[in-house]
Short mmCIF file of C-alpha atoms in Angstrom, two decimals:
data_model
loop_
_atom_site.label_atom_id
_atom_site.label_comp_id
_atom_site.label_asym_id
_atom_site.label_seq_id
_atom_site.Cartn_x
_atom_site.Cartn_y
_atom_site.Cartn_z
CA UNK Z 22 -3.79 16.78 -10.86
CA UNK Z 23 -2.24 13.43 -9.65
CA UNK Z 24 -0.45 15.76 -6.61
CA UNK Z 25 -3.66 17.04 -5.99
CA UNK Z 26 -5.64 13.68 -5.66
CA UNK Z 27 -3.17 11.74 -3.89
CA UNK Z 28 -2.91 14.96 -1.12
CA UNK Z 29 -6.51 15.18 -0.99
CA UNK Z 30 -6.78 11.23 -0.23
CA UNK Z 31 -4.21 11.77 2.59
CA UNK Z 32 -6.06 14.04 4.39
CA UNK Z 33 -9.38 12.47 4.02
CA UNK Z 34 -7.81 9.70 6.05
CA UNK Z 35 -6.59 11.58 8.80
CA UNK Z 36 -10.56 12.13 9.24
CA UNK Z 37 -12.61 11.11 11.75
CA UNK Z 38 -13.15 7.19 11.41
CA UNK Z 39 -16.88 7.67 11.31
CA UNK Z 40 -16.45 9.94 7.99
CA UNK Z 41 -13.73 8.50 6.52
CA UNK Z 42 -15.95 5.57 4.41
CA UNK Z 43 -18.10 8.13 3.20
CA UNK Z 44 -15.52 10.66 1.96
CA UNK Z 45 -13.53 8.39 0.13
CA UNK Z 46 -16.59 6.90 -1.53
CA UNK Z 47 -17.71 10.03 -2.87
CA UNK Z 48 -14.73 11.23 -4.04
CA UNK Z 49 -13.04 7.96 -5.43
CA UNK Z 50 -16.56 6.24 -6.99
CA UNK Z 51 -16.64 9.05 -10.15
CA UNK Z 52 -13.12 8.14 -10.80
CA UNK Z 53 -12.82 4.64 -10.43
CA UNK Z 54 -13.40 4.26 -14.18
CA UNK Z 55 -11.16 6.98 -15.07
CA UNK Z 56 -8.14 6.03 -12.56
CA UNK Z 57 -8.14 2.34 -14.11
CA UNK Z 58 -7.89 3.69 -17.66
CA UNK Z 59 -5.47 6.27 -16.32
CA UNK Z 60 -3.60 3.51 -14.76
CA UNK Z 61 -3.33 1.26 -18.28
CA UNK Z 62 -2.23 4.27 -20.01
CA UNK Z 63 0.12 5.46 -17.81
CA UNK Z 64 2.33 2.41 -17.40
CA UNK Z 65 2.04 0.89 -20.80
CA UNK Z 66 3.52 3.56 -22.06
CA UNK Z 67 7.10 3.21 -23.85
CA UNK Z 68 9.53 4.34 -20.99
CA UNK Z 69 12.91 3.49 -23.12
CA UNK Z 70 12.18 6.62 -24.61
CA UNK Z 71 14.30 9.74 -24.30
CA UNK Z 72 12.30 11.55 -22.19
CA UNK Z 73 12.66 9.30 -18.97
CA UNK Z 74 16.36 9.37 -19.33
CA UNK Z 75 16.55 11.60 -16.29
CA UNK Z 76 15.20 11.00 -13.04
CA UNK Z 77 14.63 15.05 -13.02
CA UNK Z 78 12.94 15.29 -16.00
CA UNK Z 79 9.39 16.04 -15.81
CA UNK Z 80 8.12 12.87 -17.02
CA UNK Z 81 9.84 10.94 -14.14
CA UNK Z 82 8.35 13.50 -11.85
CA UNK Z 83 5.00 12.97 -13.40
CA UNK Z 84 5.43 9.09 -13.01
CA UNK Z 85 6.65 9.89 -9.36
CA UNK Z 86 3.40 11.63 -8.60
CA UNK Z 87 1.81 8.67 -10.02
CA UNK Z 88 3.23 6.12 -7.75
CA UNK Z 89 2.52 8.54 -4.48
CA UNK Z 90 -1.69 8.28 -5.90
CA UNK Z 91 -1.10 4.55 -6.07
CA UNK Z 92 0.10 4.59 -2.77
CA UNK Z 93 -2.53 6.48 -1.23
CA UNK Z 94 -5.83 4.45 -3.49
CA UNK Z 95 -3.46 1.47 -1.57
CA UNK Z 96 -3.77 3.04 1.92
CA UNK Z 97 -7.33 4.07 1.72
CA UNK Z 98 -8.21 0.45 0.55
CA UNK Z 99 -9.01 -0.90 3.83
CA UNK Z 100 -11.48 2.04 4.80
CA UNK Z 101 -13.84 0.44 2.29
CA UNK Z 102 -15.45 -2.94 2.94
CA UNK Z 103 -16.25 -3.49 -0.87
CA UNK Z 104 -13.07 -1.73 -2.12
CA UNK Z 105 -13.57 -0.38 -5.64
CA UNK Z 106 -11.85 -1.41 -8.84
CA UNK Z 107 -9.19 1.53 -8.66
CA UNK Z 108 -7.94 0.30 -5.20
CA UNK Z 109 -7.39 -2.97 -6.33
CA UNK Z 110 -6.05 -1.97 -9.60
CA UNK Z 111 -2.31 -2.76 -8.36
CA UNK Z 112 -3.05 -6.41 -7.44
CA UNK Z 113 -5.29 -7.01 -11.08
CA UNK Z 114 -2.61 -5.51 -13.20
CA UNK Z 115 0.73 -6.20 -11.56
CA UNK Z 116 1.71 -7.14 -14.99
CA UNK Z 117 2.17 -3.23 -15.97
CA UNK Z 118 4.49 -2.57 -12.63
CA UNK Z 119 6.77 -5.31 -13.41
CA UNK Z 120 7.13 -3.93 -16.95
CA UNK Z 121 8.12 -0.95 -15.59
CA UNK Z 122 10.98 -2.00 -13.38
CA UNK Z 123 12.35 -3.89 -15.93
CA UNK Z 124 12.38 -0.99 -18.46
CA UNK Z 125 15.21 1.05 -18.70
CA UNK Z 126 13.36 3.63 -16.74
CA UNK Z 127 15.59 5.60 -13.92
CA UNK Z 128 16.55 3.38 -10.61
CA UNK Z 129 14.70 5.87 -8.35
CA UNK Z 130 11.44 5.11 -10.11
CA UNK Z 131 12.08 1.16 -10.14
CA UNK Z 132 13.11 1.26 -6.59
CA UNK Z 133 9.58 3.19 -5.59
CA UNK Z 134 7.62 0.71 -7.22
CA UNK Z 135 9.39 -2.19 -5.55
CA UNK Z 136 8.94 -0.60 -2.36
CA UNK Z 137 5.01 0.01 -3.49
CA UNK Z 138 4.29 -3.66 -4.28
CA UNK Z 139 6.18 -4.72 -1.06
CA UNK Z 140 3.57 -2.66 0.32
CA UNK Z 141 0.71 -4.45 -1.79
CA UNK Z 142 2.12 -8.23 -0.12
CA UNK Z 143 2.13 -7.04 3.20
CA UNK Z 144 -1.53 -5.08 3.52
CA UNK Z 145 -3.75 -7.08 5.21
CA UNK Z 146 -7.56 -5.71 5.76
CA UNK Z 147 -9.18 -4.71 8.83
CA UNK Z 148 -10.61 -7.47 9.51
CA UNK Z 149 -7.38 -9.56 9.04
CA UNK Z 150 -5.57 -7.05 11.00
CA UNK Z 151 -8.08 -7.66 13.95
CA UNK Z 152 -8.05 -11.57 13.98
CA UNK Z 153 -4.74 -11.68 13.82
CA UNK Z 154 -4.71 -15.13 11.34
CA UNK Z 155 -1.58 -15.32 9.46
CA UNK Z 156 -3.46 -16.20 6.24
CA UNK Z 157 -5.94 -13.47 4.43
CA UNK Z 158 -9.29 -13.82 5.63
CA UNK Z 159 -11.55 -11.18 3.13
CA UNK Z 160 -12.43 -12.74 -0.35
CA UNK Z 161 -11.68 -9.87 -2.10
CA UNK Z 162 -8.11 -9.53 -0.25
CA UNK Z 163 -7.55 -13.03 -1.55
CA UNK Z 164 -8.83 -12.96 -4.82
CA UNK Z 165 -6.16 -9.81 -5.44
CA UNK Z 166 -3.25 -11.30 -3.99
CA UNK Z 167 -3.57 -14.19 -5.40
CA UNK Z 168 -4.22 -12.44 -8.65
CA UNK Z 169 -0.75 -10.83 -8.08
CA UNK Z 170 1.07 -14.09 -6.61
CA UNK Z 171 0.14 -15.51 -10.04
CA UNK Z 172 2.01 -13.13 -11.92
CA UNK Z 173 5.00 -12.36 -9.59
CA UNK Z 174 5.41 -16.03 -9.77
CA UNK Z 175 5.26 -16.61 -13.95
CA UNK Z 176 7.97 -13.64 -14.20
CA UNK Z 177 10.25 -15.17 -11.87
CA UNK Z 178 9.68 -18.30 -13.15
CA UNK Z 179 11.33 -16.64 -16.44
CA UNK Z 180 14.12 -14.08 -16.76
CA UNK Z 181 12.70 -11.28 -14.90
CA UNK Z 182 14.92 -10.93 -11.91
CA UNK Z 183 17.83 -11.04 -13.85
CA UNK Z 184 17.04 -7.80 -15.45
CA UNK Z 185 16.73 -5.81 -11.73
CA UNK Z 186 19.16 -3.95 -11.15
CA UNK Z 187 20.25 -3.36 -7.04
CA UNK Z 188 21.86 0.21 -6.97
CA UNK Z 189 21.99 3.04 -10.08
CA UNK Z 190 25.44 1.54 -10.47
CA UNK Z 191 26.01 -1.72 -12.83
CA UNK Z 192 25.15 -4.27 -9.96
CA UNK Z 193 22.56 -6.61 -11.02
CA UNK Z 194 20.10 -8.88 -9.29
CA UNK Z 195 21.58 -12.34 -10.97
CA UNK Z 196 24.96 -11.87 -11.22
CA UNK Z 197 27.63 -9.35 -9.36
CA UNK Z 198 29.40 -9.02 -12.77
CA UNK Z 199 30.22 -5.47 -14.13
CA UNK Z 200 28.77 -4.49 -16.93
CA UNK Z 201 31.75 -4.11 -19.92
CA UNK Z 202 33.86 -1.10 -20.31
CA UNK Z 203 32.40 0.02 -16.66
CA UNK Z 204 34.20 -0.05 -13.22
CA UNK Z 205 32.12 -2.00 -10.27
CA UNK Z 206 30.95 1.07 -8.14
CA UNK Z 207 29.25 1.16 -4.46
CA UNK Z 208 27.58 -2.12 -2.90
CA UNK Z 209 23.93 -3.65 -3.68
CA UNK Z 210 21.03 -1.23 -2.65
CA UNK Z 211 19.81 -3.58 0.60
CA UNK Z 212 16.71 -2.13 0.98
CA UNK Z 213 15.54 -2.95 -2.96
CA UNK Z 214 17.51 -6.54 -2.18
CA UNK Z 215 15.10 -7.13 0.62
CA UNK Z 216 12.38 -5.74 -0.84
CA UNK Z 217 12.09 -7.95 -4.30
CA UNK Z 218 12.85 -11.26 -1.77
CA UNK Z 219 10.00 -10.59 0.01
CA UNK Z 220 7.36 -9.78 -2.62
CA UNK Z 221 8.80 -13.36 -4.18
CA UNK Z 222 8.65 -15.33 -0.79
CA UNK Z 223 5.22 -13.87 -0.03
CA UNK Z 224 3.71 -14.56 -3.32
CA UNK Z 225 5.20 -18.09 -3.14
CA UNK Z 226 3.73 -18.51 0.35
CA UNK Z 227 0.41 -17.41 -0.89
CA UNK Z 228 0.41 -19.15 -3.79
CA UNK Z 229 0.86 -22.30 -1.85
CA UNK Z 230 -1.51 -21.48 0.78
CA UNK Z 231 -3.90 -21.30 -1.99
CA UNK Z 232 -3.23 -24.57 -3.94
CA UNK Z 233 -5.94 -26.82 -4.69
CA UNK Z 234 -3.38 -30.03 -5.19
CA UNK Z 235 -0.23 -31.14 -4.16
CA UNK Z 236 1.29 -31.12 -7.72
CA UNK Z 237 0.16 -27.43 -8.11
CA UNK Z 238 2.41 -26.92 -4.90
CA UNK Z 239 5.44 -28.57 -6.76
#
């Protein structure tokens, strides 16, 4: 079912522009309840169990499938000019995602959704995309990202990087030490490096964008 959807929103966009607002509205407006309670279910569920040990098990596959509908609500988002709760679902609960890649859950999945919320810092709307400002012009736009900025920020602010890890090896995100009893194996994975570095740097660039005062900014 989650295949299904996410395929189906990928061809809808390669639809004629005209259509495209239309299509996605009908098919995406029934849900949009449904996909933000799927969405809460899905990721607060408890992935240190035994059945996400793999990354071919079926439940990572499953979760997989998940992140590729995620993707696609994410891509379809700017087709809409009021976009609907489950497009903006990753910005409003960010929370859940960076649960996730701190869970013991398989690299391949942690790396996908650092890669996803990359994605989520970088989207600008069309009408951003057309007036070429630097800084987010569309309320809701802003109102997400800052929503997100919020939280990226808080779990920095704590110990949350230092429990990323930068390859399926034993290299970790705060330190380059080896884990005991293991050999160090392979170099950091530079695309995940880059990836968490710019979520931080964009959220802190938001977030200060968006201050009120100058001790908010401190």
């Amino acid at each position: 079912c989650l295949w299904t959807l996410a395929a189906i929103l990928k061809e809808t966009l390669k639809d004629a522009p005209v259509a495209r607002a239309g299509a996605l509205k009908k098919l995406l407006a029934p849900l949009d309840a449904v996909l933000e309670g799927f969405y809460s279910a899905i990721l607060l569920h408890h992935f240190d169990s035994h059945h996400y040990t793999s990354p071919y098990s079926e439940a990572t596959n499953n979760l997989i499938s998940f992140i590729d509908l995620l993707e696609a609500l994410l891509v379809s988002r700017i087709e809409l000019e009021l976009p609907l709760r489950c497009q903006r679902i990753l910005f409003l609960k960010v929370s859940y995602v960076l649960n996730v890649i701190s869970s013991s859950i398989p690299y391949v999945i942690k790396k996908k959704f650092i890669l996803l919320l990359k994605k989520c810092v970088l989207y600008k709307s069309r009408e951003d995309a057309k007036s070429g400002s630097l800084f987010l012009q569309t309320p809701s736009l802003c109102e997400d990202m800052l929503a997100l900025s919020n939280v990226v920020l808080q779990v920095v602010n704590l110990t949350w990087l230092n429990q990323i890890p930068l390859s399926g090896k034993s290299s970790y995100f705060g330190s380059s030490e080896t884990a005991p009893g293991l050999e160090s194996q392979g170099a950091s994975d530079q695309t995940v490096l880059r990836a968490l570095s710019l979520v931080v740097l964009k959220a802190l660039e938001f977030k200060i964008h968006n201050s009120a005062t100058e001790a908010e900014i401190k």
